[in-house]
Amino acid sequence: MEFPARGVAEAEPRVDAGFTHVALAVQNVDRSIDFYRRFARMELVHHRRDDATGTRVVWLSDRTRPFVLVLIETQQVEHVLGGTFCHLGVACSARQEVERLVTEARLMGYETTGPHDSGPPVGYWAYIVDPDGHNLELSYGQFVGSTVASSASGGASPAAT
């Protein structure tokens, strides 16, 4: 490893701006890492054990943008991202990918909902409930990226509201 010469300033790390993460409490970090790798194409990018509490903390990313899912291991998960509407959303490349992943989840014993075709802007979607009760939505056809890009020219489109 090379270090800068004495008196030469190290380049500053890039400072984050905007929405960077969502944090979820989980009972078993390793089990949750496996779930999100399998169903959300995420990979481990950071892990640590908090010095003060001994709590395991990991960051997962799909490496498509500077955004991570933070998993914090606790003995009991008191609040879940669940119910009818609360979820993490992951876009799939095709309807068939949604169907394949939901089928795989069912075969593994995970609770699922759908798939459903709700038309634009909601698209084709399904929920898989993770090991701690958090909803993961898999979808195709929501076109979030193009909606955000097109709104940059002035105001939200009706589909985005």
mmCIF file of N, CA and C in Angstrom, residues 12-93:
data_model
loop_
_atom_site.group_PDB
_atom_site.id
_atom_site.type_symbol
_atom_site.label_atom_id
_atom_site.label_comp_id
_atom_site.label_asym_id
_atom_site.label_seq_id
_atom_site.Cartn_x
_atom_site.Cartn_y
_atom_site.Cartn_z
ATOM 1 N N GLU A 12 -9.574 13.859 -0.630
ATOM 2 C CA GLU A 12 -10.741 13.702 0.236
ATOM 3 C C GLU A 12 -11.670 12.649 -0.346
ATOM 4 N N PRO A 13 -12.243 11.793 0.490
ATOM 5 C CA PRO A 13 -13.232 10.853 -0.029
ATOM 6 C C PRO A 13 -14.465 11.612 -0.516
ATOM 7 N N ARG A 14 -15.126 11.046 -1.508
ATOM 8 C CA ARG A 14 -16.334 11.677 -2.031
ATOM 9 C C ARG A 14 -17.406 11.703 -0.950
ATOM 10 N N VAL A 15 -18.005 12.850 -0.745
ATOM 11 C CA VAL A 15 -19.039 13.010 0.268
ATOM 12 C C VAL A 15 -20.387 12.636 -0.341
ATOM 13 N N ASP A 16 -21.144 11.805 0.362
ATOM 14 C CA ASP A 16 -22.460 11.402 -0.110
ATOM 15 C C ASP A 16 -23.450 12.542 -0.011
ATOM 16 N N ALA A 17 -24.410 12.527 -0.902
ATOM 17 C CA ALA A 17 -25.513 13.476 -0.862
ATOM 18 C C ALA A 17 -26.769 12.729 -1.281
ATOM 19 N N GLY A 18 -27.893 13.067 -0.696
ATOM 20 C CA GLY A 18 -29.142 12.409 -1.058
ATOM 21 C C GLY A 18 -29.400 11.147 -0.252
ATOM 22 N N PHE A 19 -30.342 10.393 -0.720
ATOM 23 C CA PHE A 19 -30.834 9.191 -0.053
ATOM 24 C C PHE A 19 -29.795 8.080 -0.184
ATOM 25 N N THR A 20 -29.220 7.606 0.940
ATOM 26 C CA THR A 20 -28.111 6.652 0.888
ATOM 27 C C THR A 20 -28.413 5.260 1.415
ATOM 28 N N HIS A 21 -29.432 5.127 2.293
ATOM 29 C CA HIS A 21 -29.664 3.804 2.870
ATOM 30 C C HIS A 21 -31.042 3.689 3.522
ATOM 31 N N VAL A 22 -31.423 2.436 3.739
ATOM 32 C CA VAL A 22 -32.555 2.075 4.593
ATOM 33 C C VAL A 22 -31.997 1.051 5.565
ATOM 34 N N ALA A 23 -32.341 1.169 6.835
ATOM 35 C CA ALA A 23 -31.847 0.244 7.859
ATOM 36 C C ALA A 23 -32.994 -0.599 8.386
ATOM 37 N N LEU A 24 -32.740 -1.900 8.498
ATOM 38 C CA LEU A 24 -33.727 -2.838 9.032
ATOM 39 C C LEU A 24 -33.119 -3.634 10.177
ATOM 40 N N ALA A 25 -33.917 -3.872 11.195
ATOM 41 C CA ALA A 25 -33.506 -4.774 12.270
ATOM 42 C C ALA A 25 -33.784 -6.204 11.816
ATOM 43 N N VAL A 26 -32.834 -7.099 12.095
ATOM 44 C CA VAL A 26 -32.979 -8.521 11.763
ATOM 45 C C VAL A 26 -32.462 -9.361 12.926
ATOM 46 N N GLN A 27 -32.979 -10.566 13.047
ATOM 47 C CA GLN A 27 -32.525 -11.435 14.139
ATOM 48 C C GLN A 27 -31.259 -12.210 13.789
ATOM 49 N N ASN A 28 -31.054 -12.501 12.506
ATOM 50 C CA ASN A 28 -29.901 -13.294 12.090
ATOM 51 C C ASN A 28 -29.346 -12.677 10.814
ATOM 52 N N VAL A 29 -28.238 -11.960 10.945
ATOM 53 C CA VAL A 29 -27.651 -11.255 9.803
ATOM 54 C C VAL A 29 -27.311 -12.210 8.668
ATOM 55 N N ASP A 30 -26.717 -13.339 8.969
ATOM 56 C CA ASP A 30 -26.306 -14.268 7.910
ATOM 57 C C ASP A 30 -27.509 -14.776 7.111
ATOM 58 N N ARG A 31 -28.573 -15.103 7.788
ATOM 59 C CA ARG A 31 -29.805 -15.560 7.118
ATOM 60 C C ARG A 31 -30.377 -14.460 6.229
ATOM 61 N N SER A 32 -30.332 -13.218 6.704
ATOM 62 C CA SER A 32 -30.846 -12.089 5.926
ATOM 63 C C SER A 32 -29.943 -11.761 4.736
ATOM 64 N N ILE A 33 -28.635 -11.869 4.907
ATOM 65 C CA ILE A 33 -27.723 -11.680 3.778
ATOM 66 C C ILE A 33 -28.068 -12.674 2.678
ATOM 67 N N ASP A 34 -28.265 -13.919 3.037
ATOM 68 C CA ASP A 34 -28.609 -14.948 2.049
ATOM 69 C C ASP A 34 -29.916 -14.606 1.331
ATOM 70 N N PHE A 35 -30.927 -14.166 2.079
ATOM 71 C CA PHE A 35 -32.222 -13.811 1.489
ATOM 72 C C PHE A 35 -32.062 -12.689 0.463
ATOM 73 N N TYR A 36 -31.399 -11.597 0.844
ATOM 74 C CA TYR A 36 -31.285 -10.445 -0.047
ATOM 75 C C TYR A 36 -30.321 -10.701 -1.208
ATOM 76 N N ARG A 37 -29.335 -11.571 -1.028
ATOM 77 C CA ARG A 37 -28.497 -11.990 -2.173
ATOM 78 C C ARG A 37 -29.350 -12.748 -3.187
ATOM 79 N N ARG A 38 -30.132 -13.668 -2.711
ATOM 80 C CA ARG A 38 -30.924 -14.548 -3.566
ATOM 81 C C ARG A 38 -32.050 -13.809 -4.290
ATOM 82 N N PHE A 39 -32.787 -12.978 -3.576
ATOM 83 C CA PHE A 39 -34.007 -12.395 -4.134
ATOM 84 C C PHE A 39 -33.883 -10.931 -4.578
ATOM 85 N N ALA A 40 -32.806 -10.230 -4.188
ATOM 86 C CA ALA A 40 -32.659 -8.821 -4.566
ATOM 87 C C ALA A 40 -31.313 -8.529 -5.232
ATOM 88 N N ARG A 41 -30.538 -9.555 -5.544
ATOM 89 C CA ARG A 41 -29.241 -9.403 -6.213
ATOM 90 C C ARG A 41 -28.310 -8.454 -5.456
ATOM 91 N N MET A 42 -28.345 -8.502 -4.138
ATOM 92 C CA MET A 42 -27.501 -7.623 -3.332
ATOM 93 C C MET A 42 -26.291 -8.405 -2.836
ATOM 94 N N GLU A 43 -25.221 -7.677 -2.578
ATOM 95 C CA GLU A 43 -24.017 -8.311 -2.060
ATOM 96 C C GLU A 43 -23.456 -7.506 -0.894
ATOM 97 N N LEU A 44 -22.720 -8.198 -0.069
ATOM 98 C CA LEU A 44 -22.119 -7.595 1.118
ATOM 99 C C LEU A 44 -21.019 -6.614 0.693
ATOM 100 N N VAL A 45 -21.111 -5.364 1.170
ATOM 101 C CA VAL A 45 -20.081 -4.369 0.868
ATOM 102 C C VAL A 45 -19.407 -3.829 2.130
ATOM 103 N N HIS A 46 -19.979 -4.108 3.300
ATOM 104 C CA HIS A 46 -19.397 -3.640 4.564
ATOM 105 C C HIS A 46 -19.955 -4.494 5.698
ATOM 106 N N HIS A 47 -19.105 -4.782 6.664
ATOM 107 C CA HIS A 47 -19.577 -5.464 7.877
ATOM 108 C C HIS A 47 -18.717 -5.026 9.051
ATOM 109 N N ARG A 48 -19.346 -5.002 10.203
ATOM 110 C CA ARG A 48 -18.621 -4.626 11.415
ATOM 111 C C ARG A 48 -19.394 -5.127 12.632
ATOM 112 N N ARG A 49 -18.713 -5.116 13.747
ATOM 113 C CA ARG A 49 -19.342 -5.363 15.037
ATOM 114 C C ARG A 49 -19.177 -4.080 15.832
ATOM 115 N N ASP A 50 -20.289 -3.496 16.245
ATOM 116 C CA ASP A 50 -20.248 -2.241 16.990
ATOM 117 C C ASP A 50 -19.443 -2.441 18.275
ATOM 118 N N ASP A 51 -18.454 -1.599 18.491
ATOM 119 C CA ASP A 51 -17.578 -1.728 19.661
ATOM 120 C C ASP A 51 -18.330 -1.608 20.979
ATOM 121 N N ALA A 52 -19.277 -0.701 21.056
ATOM 122 C CA ALA A 52 -19.977 -0.440 22.314
ATOM 123 C C ALA A 52 -20.983 -1.530 22.654
ATOM 124 N N THR A 53 -21.701 -2.041 21.665
ATOM 125 C CA THR A 53 -22.801 -2.976 21.947
ATOM 126 C C THR A 53 -22.526 -4.410 21.512
ATOM 127 N N GLY A 54 -21.530 -4.603 20.639
ATOM 128 C CA GLY A 54 -21.273 -5.934 20.099
ATOM 129 C C GLY A 54 -22.239 -6.320 18.984
ATOM 130 N N THR A 55 -23.082 -5.392 18.571
ATOM 131 C CA THR A 55 -24.086 -5.649 17.547
ATOM 132 C C THR A 55 -23.435 -5.781 16.177
ATOM 133 N N ARG A 56 -23.853 -6.806 15.419
ATOM 134 C CA ARG A 56 -23.380 -6.961 14.041
ATOM 135 C C ARG A 56 -24.192 -6.052 13.123
ATOM 136 N N VAL A 57 -23.475 -5.364 12.240
ATOM 137 C CA VAL A 57 -24.084 -4.460 11.269
ATOM 138 C C VAL A 57 -23.466 -4.768 9.912
ATOM 139 N N VAL A 58 -24.313 -4.910 8.890
ATOM 140 C CA VAL A 58 -23.810 -5.128 7.537
ATOM 141 C C VAL A 58 -24.493 -4.171 6.576
ATOM 142 N N TRP A 59 -23.803 -3.887 5.479
ATOM 143 C CA TRP A 59 -24.368 -3.102 4.390
ATOM 144 C C TRP A 59 -24.406 -3.991 3.162
ATOM 145 N N LEU A 60 -25.549 -3.991 2.469
ATOM 146 C CA LEU A 60 -25.706 -4.730 1.224
ATOM 147 C C LEU A 60 -26.003 -3.738 0.105
ATOM 148 N N SER A 61 -25.506 -4.037 -1.097
ATOM 149 C CA SER A 61 -25.742 -3.157 -2.243
ATOM 150 C C SER A 61 -25.933 -3.986 -3.503
ATOM 151 N N ASP A 62 -26.757 -3.467 -4.415
ATOM 152 C CA ASP A 62 -26.848 -4.091 -5.743
ATOM 153 C C ASP A 62 -25.866 -3.438 -6.704
ATOM 154 N N ARG A 63 -25.094 -2.479 -6.211
ATOM 155 C CA ARG A 63 -24.031 -1.773 -6.934
ATOM 156 C C ARG A 63 -24.524 -1.027 -8.182
ATOM 157 N N THR A 64 -25.800 -0.665 -8.218
ATOM 158 C CA THR A 64 -26.308 0.109 -9.345
ATOM 159 C C THR A 64 -26.314 1.605 -9.054
ATOM 160 N N ARG A 65 -26.185 1.965 -7.781
ATOM 161 C CA ARG A 65 -26.182 3.366 -7.351
ATOM 162 C C ARG A 65 -25.607 3.393 -5.942
ATOM 163 N N PRO A 66 -25.215 4.572 -5.416
ATOM 164 C CA PRO A 66 -24.668 4.629 -4.057
ATOM 165 C C PRO A 66 -25.789 4.545 -3.014
ATOM 166 N N PHE A 67 -26.292 3.347 -2.821
ATOM 167 C CA PHE A 67 -27.393 3.105 -1.886
ATOM 168 C C PHE A 67 -27.175 1.731 -1.273
ATOM 169 N N VAL A 68 -27.369 1.628 0.043
ATOM 170 C CA VAL A 68 -27.202 0.337 0.718
ATOM 171 C C VAL A 68 -28.406 0.015 1.592
ATOM 172 N N LEU A 69 -28.602 -1.268 1.785
ATOM 173 C CA LEU A 69 -29.542 -1.778 2.766
ATOM 174 C C LEU A 69 -28.703 -2.140 3.984
ATOM 175 N N VAL A 70 -28.978 -1.486 5.105
ATOM 176 C CA VAL A 70 -28.243 -1.726 6.344
ATOM 177 C C VAL A 70 -29.045 -2.729 7.160
ATOM 178 N N LEU A 71 -28.403 -3.818 7.565
ATOM 179 C CA LEU A 71 -29.041 -4.822 8.417
ATOM 180 C C LEU A 71 -28.366 -4.778 9.774
ATOM 181 N N ILE A 72 -29.173 -4.606 10.809
ATOM 182 C CA ILE A 72 -28.665 -4.500 12.173
ATOM 183 C C ILE A 72 -29.223 -5.671 12.969
ATOM 184 N N GLU A 73 -28.333 -6.503 13.485
ATOM 185 C CA GLU A 73 -28.769 -7.708 14.194
ATOM 186 C C GLU A 73 -29.240 -7.357 15.603
ATOM 187 N N THR A 74 -30.459 -7.791 15.922
ATOM 188 C CA THR A 74 -31.039 -7.575 17.243
ATOM 189 C C THR A 74 -31.638 -8.889 17.729
ATOM 190 N N GLN A 75 -31.870 -8.986 19.037
ATOM 191 C CA GLN A 75 -32.478 -10.193 19.568
ATOM 192 C C GLN A 75 -33.941 -10.308 19.175
ATOM 193 N N GLN A 76 -34.602 -9.160 19.065
ATOM 194 C CA GLN A 76 -36.020 -9.153 18.720
ATOM 195 C C GLN A 76 -36.289 -8.016 17.743
ATOM 196 N N VAL A 77 -37.000 -8.316 16.662
ATOM 197 C CA VAL A 77 -37.396 -7.294 15.701
ATOM 198 C C VAL A 77 -38.744 -6.756 16.148
ATOM 199 N N GLU A 78 -38.766 -5.486 16.555
ATOM 200 C CA GLU A 78 -39.991 -4.896 17.103
ATOM 201 C C GLU A 78 -40.883 -4.273 16.042
ATOM 202 N N HIS A 79 -40.292 -3.761 14.969
ATOM 203 C CA HIS A 79 -41.069 -3.098 13.914
ATOM 204 C C HIS A 79 -40.639 -3.673 12.573
ATOM 205 N N VAL A 80 -41.599 -4.055 11.746
ATOM 206 C CA VAL A 80 -41.268 -4.595 10.439
ATOM 207 C C VAL A 80 -41.778 -3.680 9.332
ATOM 208 N N LEU A 81 -41.125 -3.756 8.212
ATOM 209 C CA LEU A 81 -41.557 -3.073 7.008
ATOM 210 C C LEU A 81 -42.521 -4.033 6.321
ATOM 211 N N GLY A 82 -43.767 -4.015 6.790
ATOM 212 C CA GLY A 82 -44.727 -5.005 6.328
ATOM 213 C C GLY A 82 -46.116 -4.427 6.197
ATOM 214 N N GLY A 83 -47.085 -5.309 6.271
ATOM 215 C CA GLY A 83 -48.465 -4.883 6.096
ATOM 216 C C GLY A 83 -48.827 -4.809 4.630
ATOM 217 N N THR A 84 -49.854 -4.048 4.325
ATOM 218 C CA THR A 84 -50.367 -3.974 2.960
ATOM 219 C C THR A 84 -49.462 -3.182 2.027
ATOM 220 N N PHE A 85 -48.854 -2.083 2.499
ATOM 221 C CA PHE A 85 -48.150 -1.191 1.582
ATOM 222 C C PHE A 85 -46.653 -1.034 1.836
ATOM 223 N N CYS A 86 -46.160 -1.282 3.030
ATOM 224 C CA CYS A 86 -44.763 -1.008 3.360
ATOM 225 C C CYS A 86 -43.861 -2.107 2.805
ATOM 226 N N HIS A 87 -42.821 -1.703 2.067
ATOM 227 C CA HIS A 87 -41.940 -2.680 1.445
ATOM 228 C C HIS A 87 -40.681 -2.021 0.909
ATOM 229 N N LEU A 88 -39.698 -2.850 0.600
ATOM 230 C CA LEU A 88 -38.547 -2.460 -0.198
ATOM 231 C C LEU A 88 -38.857 -2.908 -1.614
ATOM 232 N N GLY A 89 -38.562 -2.109 -2.614
ATOM 233 C CA GLY A 89 -38.882 -2.457 -3.990
ATOM 234 C C GLY A 89 -37.649 -2.708 -4.822
ATOM 235 N N VAL A 90 -37.659 -3.816 -5.562
ATOM 236 C CA VAL A 90 -36.560 -4.174 -6.449
ATOM 237 C C VAL A 90 -37.128 -4.440 -7.836
ATOM 238 N N ALA A 91 -36.579 -3.768 -8.840
ATOM 239 C CA ALA A 91 -37.023 -3.972 -10.219
ATOM 240 C C ALA A 91 -36.339 -5.200 -10.808
ATOM 241 N N CYS A 92 -37.107 -5.989 -11.529
ATOM 242 C CA CYS A 92 -36.598 -7.162 -12.234
ATOM 243 C C CYS A 92 -36.537 -6.856 -13.728
ATOM 244 N N SER A 93 -35.766 -7.637 -14.453
ATOM 245 C CA SER A 93 -35.560 -7.374 -15.877
ATOM 246 C C SER A 93 -36.695 -7.888 -16.755
#
